[in-house]
Each structure stands twice: as C-alpha cells, then as structure tokens.
Short mmCIF file of N, CA and C in Angstrom, two decimals:
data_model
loop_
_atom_site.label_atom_id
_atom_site.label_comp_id
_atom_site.label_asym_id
_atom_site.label_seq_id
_atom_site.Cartn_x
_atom_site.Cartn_y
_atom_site.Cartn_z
N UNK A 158 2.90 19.81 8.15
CA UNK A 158 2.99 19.09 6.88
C UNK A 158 1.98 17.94 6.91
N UNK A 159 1.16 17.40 5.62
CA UNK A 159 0.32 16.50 5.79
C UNK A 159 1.10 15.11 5.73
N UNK A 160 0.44 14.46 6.22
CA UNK A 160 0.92 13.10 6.55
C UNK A 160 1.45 12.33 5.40
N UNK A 161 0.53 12.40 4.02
CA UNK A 161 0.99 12.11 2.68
C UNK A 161 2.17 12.54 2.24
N UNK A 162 2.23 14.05 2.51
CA UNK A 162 3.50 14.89 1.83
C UNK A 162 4.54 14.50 2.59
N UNK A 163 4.67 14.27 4.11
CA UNK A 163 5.52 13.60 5.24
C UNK A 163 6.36 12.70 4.74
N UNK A 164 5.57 11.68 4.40
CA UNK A 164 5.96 10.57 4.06
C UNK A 164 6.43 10.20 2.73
N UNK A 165 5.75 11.07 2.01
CA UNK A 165 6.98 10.84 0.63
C UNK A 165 8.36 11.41 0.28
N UNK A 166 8.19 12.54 1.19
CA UNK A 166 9.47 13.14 1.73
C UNK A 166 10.39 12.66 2.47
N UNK A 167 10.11 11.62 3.20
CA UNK A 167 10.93 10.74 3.95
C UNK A 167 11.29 9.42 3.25
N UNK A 168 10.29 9.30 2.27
CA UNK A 168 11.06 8.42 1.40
C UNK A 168 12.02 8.51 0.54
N UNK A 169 11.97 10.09 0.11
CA UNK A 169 13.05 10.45 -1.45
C UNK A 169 14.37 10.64 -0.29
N UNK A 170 13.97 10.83 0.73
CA UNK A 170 15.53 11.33 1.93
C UNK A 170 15.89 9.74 1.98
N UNK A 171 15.72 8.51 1.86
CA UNK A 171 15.73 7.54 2.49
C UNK A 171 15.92 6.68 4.13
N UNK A 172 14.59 8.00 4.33
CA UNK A 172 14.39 7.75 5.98
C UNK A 172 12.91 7.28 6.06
N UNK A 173 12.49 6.51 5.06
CA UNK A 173 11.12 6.05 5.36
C UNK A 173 11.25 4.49 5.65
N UNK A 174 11.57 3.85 6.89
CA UNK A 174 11.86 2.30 7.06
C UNK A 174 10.25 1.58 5.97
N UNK A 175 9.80 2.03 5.55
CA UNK A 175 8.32 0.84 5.32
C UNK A 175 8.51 1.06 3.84
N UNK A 176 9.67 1.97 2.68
CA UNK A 176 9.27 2.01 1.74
C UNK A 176 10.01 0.47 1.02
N UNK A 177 8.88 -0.20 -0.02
CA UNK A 177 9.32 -1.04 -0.29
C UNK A 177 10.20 -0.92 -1.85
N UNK A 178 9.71 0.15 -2.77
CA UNK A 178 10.90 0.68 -3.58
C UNK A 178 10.36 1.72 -4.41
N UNK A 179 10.62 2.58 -5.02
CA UNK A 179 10.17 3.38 -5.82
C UNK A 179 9.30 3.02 -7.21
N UNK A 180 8.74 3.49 -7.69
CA UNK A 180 7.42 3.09 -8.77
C UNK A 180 7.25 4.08 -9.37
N UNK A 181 7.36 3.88 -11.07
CA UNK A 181 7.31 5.36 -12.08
C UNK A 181 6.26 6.28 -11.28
N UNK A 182 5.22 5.94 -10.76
CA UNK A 182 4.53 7.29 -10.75
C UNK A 182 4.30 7.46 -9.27
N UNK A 183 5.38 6.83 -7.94
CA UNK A 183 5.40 7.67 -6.60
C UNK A 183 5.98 6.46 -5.64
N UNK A 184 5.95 5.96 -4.57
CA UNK A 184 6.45 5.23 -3.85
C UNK A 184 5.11 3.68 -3.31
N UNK A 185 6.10 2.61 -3.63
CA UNK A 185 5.30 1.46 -2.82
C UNK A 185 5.78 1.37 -1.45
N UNK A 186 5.16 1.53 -0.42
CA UNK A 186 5.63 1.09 0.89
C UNK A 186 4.44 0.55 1.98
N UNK A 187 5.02 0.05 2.55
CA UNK A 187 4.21 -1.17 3.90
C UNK A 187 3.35 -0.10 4.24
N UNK A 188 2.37 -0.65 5.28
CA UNK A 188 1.24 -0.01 6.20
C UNK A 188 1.87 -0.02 7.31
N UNK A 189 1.50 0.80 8.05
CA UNK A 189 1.81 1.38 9.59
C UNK A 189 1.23 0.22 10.43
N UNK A 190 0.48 -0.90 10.49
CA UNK A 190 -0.01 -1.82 10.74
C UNK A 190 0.33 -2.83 9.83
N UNK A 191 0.25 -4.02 10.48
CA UNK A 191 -0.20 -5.24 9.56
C UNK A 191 -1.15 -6.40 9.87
N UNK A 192 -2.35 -5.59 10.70
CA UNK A 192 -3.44 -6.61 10.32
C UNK A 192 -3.85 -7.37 9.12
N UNK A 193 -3.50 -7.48 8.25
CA UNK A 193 -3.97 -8.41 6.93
C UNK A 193 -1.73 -7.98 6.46
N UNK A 194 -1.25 -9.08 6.52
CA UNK A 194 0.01 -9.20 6.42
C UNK A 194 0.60 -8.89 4.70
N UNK A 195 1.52 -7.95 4.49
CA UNK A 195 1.46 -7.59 3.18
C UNK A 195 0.27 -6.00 3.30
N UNK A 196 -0.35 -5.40 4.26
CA UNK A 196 -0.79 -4.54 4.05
C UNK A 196 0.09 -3.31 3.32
N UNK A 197 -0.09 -2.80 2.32
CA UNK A 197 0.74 -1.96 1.47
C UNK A 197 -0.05 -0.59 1.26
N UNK A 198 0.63 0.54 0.44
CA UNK A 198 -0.05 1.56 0.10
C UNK A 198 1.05 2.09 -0.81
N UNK A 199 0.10 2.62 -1.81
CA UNK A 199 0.84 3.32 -3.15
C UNK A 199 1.21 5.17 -3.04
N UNK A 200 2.41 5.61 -2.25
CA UNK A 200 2.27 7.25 -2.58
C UNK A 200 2.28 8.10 -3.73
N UNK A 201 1.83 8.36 -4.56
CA UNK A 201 2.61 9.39 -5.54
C UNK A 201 3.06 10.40 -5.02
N UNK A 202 4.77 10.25 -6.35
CA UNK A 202 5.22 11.54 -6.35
C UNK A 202 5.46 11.97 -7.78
N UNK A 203 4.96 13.32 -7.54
CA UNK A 203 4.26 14.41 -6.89
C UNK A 203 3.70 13.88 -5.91
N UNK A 204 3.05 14.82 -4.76
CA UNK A 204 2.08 14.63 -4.29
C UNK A 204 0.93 15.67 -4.76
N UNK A 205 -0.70 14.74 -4.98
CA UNK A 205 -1.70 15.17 -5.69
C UNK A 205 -2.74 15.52 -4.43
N UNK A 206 -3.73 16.22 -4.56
CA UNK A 206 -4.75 16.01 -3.68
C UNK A 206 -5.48 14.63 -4.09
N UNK A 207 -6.00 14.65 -5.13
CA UNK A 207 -6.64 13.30 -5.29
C UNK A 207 -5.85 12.82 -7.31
N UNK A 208 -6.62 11.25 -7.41
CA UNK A 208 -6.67 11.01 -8.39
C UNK A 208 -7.02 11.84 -10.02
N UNK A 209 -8.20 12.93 -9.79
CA UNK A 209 -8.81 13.56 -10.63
C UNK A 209 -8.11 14.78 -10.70
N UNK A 210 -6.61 14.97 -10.09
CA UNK A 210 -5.39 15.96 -10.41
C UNK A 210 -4.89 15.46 -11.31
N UNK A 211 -4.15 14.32 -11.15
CA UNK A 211 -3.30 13.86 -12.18
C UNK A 211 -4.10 13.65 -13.76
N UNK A 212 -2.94 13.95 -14.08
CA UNK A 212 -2.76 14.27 -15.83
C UNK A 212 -3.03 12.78 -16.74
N UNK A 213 -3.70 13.00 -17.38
CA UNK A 213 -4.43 11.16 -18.24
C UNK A 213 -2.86 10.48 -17.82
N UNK A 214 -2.02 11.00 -18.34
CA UNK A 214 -0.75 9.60 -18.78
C UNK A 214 -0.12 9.27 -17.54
N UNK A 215 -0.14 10.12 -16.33
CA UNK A 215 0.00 9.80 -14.74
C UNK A 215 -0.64 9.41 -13.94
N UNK A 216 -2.27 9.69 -14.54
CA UNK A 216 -3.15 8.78 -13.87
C UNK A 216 -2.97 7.59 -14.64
N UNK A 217 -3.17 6.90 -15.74
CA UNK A 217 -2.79 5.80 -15.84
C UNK A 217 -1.55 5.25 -15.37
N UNK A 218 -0.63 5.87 -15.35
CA UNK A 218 0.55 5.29 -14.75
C UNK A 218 0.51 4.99 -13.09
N UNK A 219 -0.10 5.85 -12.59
CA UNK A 219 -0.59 5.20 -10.95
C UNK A 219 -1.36 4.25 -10.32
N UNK A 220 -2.42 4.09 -11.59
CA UNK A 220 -3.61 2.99 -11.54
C UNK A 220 -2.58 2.03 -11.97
N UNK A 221 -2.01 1.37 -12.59
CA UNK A 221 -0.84 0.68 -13.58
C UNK A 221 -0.15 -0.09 -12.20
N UNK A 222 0.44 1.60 -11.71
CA UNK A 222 1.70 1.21 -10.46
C UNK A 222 0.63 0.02 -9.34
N UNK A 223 -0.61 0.62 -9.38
CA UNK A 223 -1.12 -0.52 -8.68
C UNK A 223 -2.19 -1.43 -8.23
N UNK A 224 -2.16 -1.88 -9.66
CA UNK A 224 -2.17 -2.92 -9.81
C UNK A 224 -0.86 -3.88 -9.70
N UNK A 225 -0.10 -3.42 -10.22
CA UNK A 225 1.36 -4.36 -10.19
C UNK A 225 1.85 -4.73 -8.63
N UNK A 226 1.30 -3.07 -7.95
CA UNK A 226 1.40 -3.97 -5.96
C UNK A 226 1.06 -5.20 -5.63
N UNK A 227 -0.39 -4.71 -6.17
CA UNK A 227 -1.56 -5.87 -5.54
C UNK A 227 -0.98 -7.37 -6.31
N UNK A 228 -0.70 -6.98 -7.20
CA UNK A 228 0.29 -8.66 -8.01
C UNK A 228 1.32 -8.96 -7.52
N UNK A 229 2.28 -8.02 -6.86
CA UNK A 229 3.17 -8.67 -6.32
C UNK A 229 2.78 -9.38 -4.88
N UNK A 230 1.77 -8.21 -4.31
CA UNK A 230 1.20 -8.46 -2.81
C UNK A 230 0.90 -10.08 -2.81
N UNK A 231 0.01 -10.38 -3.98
CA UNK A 231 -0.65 -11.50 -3.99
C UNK A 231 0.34 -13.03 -4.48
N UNK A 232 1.56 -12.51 -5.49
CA UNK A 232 2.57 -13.59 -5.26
C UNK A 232 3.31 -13.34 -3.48
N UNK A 233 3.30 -12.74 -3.50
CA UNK A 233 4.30 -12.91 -1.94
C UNK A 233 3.65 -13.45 -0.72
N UNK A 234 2.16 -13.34 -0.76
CA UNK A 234 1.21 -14.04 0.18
C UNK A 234 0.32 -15.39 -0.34
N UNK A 235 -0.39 -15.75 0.86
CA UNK A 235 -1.07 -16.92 0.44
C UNK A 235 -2.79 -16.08 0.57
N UNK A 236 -2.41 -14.94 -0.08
CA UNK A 236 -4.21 -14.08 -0.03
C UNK A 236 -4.58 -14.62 -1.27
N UNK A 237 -5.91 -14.77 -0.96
CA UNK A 237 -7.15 -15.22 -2.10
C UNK A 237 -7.48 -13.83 -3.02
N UNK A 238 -7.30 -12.43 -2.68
CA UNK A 238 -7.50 -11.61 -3.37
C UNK A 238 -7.04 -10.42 -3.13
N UNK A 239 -7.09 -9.32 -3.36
CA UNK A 239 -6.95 -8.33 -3.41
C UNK A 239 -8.07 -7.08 -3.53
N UNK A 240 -7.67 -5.92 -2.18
CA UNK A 240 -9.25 -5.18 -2.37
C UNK A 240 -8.07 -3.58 -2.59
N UNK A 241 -8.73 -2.86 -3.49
CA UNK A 241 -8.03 -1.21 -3.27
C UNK A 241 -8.55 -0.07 -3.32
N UNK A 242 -8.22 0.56 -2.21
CA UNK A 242 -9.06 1.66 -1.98
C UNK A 242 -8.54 2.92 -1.69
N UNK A 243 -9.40 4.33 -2.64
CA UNK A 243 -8.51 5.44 -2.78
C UNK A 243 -9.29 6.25 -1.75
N UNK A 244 -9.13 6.28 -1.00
CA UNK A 244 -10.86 7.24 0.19
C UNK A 244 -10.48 8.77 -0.05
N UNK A 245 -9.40 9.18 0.74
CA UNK A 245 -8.81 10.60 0.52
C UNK A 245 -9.73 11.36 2.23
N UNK A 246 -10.71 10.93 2.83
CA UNK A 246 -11.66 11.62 3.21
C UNK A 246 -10.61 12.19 4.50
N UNK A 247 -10.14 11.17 5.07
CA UNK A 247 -9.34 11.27 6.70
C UNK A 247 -7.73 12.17 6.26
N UNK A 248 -7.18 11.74 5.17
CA UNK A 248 -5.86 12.66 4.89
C UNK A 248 -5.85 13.06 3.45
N UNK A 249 -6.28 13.82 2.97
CA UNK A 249 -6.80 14.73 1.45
C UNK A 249 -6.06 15.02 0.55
N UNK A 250 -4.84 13.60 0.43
CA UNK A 250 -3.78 13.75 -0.59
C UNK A 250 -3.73 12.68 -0.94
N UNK A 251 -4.36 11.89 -2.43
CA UNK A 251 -4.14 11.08 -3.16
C UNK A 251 -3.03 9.67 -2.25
N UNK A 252 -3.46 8.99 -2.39
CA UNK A 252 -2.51 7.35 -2.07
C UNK A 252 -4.13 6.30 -2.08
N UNK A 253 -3.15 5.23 -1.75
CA UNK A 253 -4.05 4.39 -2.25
C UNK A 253 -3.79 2.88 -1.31
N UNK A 254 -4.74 2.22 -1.01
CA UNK A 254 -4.38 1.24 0.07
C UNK A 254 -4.60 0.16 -0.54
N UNK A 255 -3.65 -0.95 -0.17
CA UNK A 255 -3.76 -1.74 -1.30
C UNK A 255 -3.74 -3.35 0.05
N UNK A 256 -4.88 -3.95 -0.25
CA UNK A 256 -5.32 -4.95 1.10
C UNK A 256 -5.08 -6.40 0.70
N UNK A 257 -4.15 -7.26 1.26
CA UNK A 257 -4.47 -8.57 0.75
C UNK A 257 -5.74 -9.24 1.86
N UNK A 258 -6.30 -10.03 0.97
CA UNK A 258 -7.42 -10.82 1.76
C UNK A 258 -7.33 -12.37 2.02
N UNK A 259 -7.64 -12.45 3.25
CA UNK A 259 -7.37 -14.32 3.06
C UNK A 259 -8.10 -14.78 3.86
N UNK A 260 -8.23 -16.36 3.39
CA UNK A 260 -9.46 -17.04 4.00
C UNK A 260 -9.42 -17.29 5.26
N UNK A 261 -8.17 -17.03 5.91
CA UNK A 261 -7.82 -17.09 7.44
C UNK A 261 -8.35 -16.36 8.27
N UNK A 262 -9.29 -15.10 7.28
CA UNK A 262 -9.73 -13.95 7.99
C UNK A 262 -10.87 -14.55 8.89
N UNK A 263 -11.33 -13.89 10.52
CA UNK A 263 -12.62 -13.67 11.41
C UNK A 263 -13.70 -13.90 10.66
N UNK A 264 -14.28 -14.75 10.45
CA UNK A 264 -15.74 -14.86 9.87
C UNK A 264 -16.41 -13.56 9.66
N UNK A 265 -16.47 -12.71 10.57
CA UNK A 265 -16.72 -11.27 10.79
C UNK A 265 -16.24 -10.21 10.52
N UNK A 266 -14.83 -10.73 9.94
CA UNK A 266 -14.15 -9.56 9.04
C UNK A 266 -14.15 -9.84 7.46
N UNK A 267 -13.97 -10.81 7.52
CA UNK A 267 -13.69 -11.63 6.03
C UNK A 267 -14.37 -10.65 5.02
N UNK A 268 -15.42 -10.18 5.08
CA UNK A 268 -16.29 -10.16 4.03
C UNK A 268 -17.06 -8.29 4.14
N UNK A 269 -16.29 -8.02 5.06
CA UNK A 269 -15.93 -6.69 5.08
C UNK A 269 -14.97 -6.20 4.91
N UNK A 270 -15.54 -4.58 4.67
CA UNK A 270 -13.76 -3.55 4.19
C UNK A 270 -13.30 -3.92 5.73
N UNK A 271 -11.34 -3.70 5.27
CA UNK A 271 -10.35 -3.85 6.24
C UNK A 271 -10.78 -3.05 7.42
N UNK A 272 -11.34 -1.75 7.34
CA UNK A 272 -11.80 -0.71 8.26
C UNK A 272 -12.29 -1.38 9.20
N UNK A 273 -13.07 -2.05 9.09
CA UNK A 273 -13.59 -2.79 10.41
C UNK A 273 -12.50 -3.56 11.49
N UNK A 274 -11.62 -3.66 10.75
CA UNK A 274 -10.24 -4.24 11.76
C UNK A 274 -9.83 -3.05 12.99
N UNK A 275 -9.51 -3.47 14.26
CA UNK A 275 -9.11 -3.04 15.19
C UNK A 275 -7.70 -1.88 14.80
N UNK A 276 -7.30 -1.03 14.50
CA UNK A 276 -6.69 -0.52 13.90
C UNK A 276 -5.61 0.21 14.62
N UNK A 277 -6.20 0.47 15.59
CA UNK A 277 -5.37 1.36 17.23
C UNK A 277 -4.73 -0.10 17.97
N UNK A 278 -5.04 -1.10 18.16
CA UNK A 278 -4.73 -2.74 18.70
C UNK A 278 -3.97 -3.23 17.74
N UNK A 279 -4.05 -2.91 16.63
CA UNK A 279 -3.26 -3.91 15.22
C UNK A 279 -1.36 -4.16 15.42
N UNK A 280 -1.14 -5.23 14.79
CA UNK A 280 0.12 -5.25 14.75
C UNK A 280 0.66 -4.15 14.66
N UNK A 281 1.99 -3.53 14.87
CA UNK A 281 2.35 -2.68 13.93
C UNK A 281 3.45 -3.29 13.10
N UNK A 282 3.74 -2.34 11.91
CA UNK A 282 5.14 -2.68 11.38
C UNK A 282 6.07 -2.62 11.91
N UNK A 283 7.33 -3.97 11.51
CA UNK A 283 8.36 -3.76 12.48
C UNK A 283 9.23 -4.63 11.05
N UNK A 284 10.24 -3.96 11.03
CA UNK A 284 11.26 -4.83 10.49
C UNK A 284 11.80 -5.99 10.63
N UNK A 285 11.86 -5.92 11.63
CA UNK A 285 12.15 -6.86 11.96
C UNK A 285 11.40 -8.64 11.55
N UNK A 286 10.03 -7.97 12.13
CA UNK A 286 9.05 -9.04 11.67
C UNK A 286 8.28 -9.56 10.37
N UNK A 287 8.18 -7.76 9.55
CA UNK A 287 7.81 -8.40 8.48
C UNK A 287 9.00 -7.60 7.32
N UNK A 288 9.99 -7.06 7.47
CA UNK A 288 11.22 -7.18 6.28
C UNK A 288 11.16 -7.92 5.58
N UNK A 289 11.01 -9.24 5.62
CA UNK A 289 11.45 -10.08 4.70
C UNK A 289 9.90 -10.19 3.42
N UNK A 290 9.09 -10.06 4.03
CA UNK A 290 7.54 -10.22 3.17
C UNK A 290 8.11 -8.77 2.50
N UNK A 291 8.55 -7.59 3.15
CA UNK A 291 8.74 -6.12 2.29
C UNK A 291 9.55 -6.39 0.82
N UNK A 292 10.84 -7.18 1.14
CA UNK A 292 12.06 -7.20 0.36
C UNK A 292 11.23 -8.46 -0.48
N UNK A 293 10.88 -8.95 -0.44
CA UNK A 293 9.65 -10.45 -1.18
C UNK A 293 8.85 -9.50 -2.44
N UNK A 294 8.34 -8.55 -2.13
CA UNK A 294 7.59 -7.75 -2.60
C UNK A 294 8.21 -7.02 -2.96
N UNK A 295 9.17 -6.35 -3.16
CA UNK A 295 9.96 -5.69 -3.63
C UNK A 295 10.80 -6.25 -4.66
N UNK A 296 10.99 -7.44 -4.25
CA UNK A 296 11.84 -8.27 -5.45
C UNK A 296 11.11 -8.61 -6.79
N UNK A 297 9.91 -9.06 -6.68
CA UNK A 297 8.55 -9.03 -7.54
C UNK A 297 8.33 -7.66 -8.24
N UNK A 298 8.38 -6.89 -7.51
CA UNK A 298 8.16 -5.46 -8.56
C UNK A 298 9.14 -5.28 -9.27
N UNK A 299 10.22 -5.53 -8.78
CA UNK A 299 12.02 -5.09 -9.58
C UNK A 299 11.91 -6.27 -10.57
N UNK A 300 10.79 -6.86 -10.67
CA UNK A 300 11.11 -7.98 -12.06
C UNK A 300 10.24 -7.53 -13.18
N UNK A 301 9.47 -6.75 -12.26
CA UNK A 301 7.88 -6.37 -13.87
C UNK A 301 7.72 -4.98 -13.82
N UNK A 302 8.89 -4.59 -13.48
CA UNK A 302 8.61 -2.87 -13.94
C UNK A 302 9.89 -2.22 -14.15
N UNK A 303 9.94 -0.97 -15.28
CA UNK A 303 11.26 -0.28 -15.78
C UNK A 303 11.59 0.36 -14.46
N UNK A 304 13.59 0.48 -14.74
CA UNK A 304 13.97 1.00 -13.31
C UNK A 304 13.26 2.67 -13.45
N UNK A 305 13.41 3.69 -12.15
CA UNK A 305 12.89 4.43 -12.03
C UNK A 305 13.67 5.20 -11.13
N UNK A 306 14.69 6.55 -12.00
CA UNK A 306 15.71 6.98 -11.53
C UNK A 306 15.73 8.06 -10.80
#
C-alpha cells in the first residue's frame, strides 16, 4: 500500500496519532518530523494521484483546506510565514506539505526549501512533545471551517 493511501486509512480507522482533524476535502495531520515546529501536511480523501485529478469544486476545496492550515499553522506559532509544497515526485499521491518559517531559522536554512533540513536526524513527532501545538491547531481550524461528517 502507498504511504499516502496508508495513512489516510489510518486516519478514517482512528489509528493515525499525528491527525490533527478532518477537513472537507481529506485529513490535516502533523509531519513525521518536526524540524520547523507546527510542520503539517494536508491528505485528501479520496486519495488522488495528483492535484490535476481532482474535479474543479475539490480542487478548490483542497487548495481552500490549505490555506486555512497554513492560517491556523501561523496563529499557533511565532512563524513569520508560511511556504507549501505539492512535489508528488518521492510518493505519487497528491498531499501537500505545509512549512512554518521562522526567523530563528540557521542562517543557512532560512532562506531555503525545508528539504535542505537534516531529515533522517530531525526531531521526530511525539505526543507527547508537540500534542499540545497539534490540539492548538486543531482548535483554530474547528473555528473557521464547516463540521465535516
């Protein structure tokens, strides 16, 4: 099974610890890392191969879903911005990575894509440590978007 389809499947079971809540057009949940804190990613469900599957009123509704991440990402942190990126190249099913940026960053990372971050060395996610930034971000979306049953 691909890693995309994996994981959204483990979210509708509610065995995905990183999802932060469901979103009309697929799942918001944490990064497997958290080098840049608040690292997030958007799944759709369905799962699509890419963006240029989905149907006009689902692709807008996914572009929609996130942006509203990256707004919550950016109330729940002290990031200066927000970067998002759909690659597809490494796992060939539509999601979308959604990066907060901050001025705290390595002189040497700052001003490059996240990719350049140590990625195999990186924090990982742990509930423990960052739950509360998840449920932060989660609380922010449950204020600016219809429930989603």
């Amino acid at each position: 099974m691909a890693l995309i389809t994996e994981r959204v499947a483990l979210a509708r079971n509610g065995a995905n610890d990183k999802v932060i809540c469901r979103m009309p057009s697929g799942w918001a949940v944490m990064g497997d890392v958290q080098f840049l804190p608040g690292y997030c990613l958007l799944l759709p469900d369905p799962v699509v191969a890419s963006l240029n599957d989905l149907a006009p009123e689902a692709r807008a509704m996914y572009l929609l879903d996130m942006a509203r991440m990256g707004d919550a990402v950016l109330q729940a942190t002290d990031a200066l911005r927000m970067n998002y990126e759909i690659l597809g190249n490494s796992e060939p099913e539509l999601h979308c990575h959604i990066f907060p940026r901050y001025a705290s960053e390595p002189d040497d990372k700052r001003r490059m894509p996240a990719w350049f971050y140590d990625w195999k060395n990186a924090v990982p996610y742990a509930e423990d440590v960052h739950g509360a930034l998840r449920r932060k971000i989660a609380h922010l979306l449950s204020k600016d978007q219809p429930a989603v049953s």
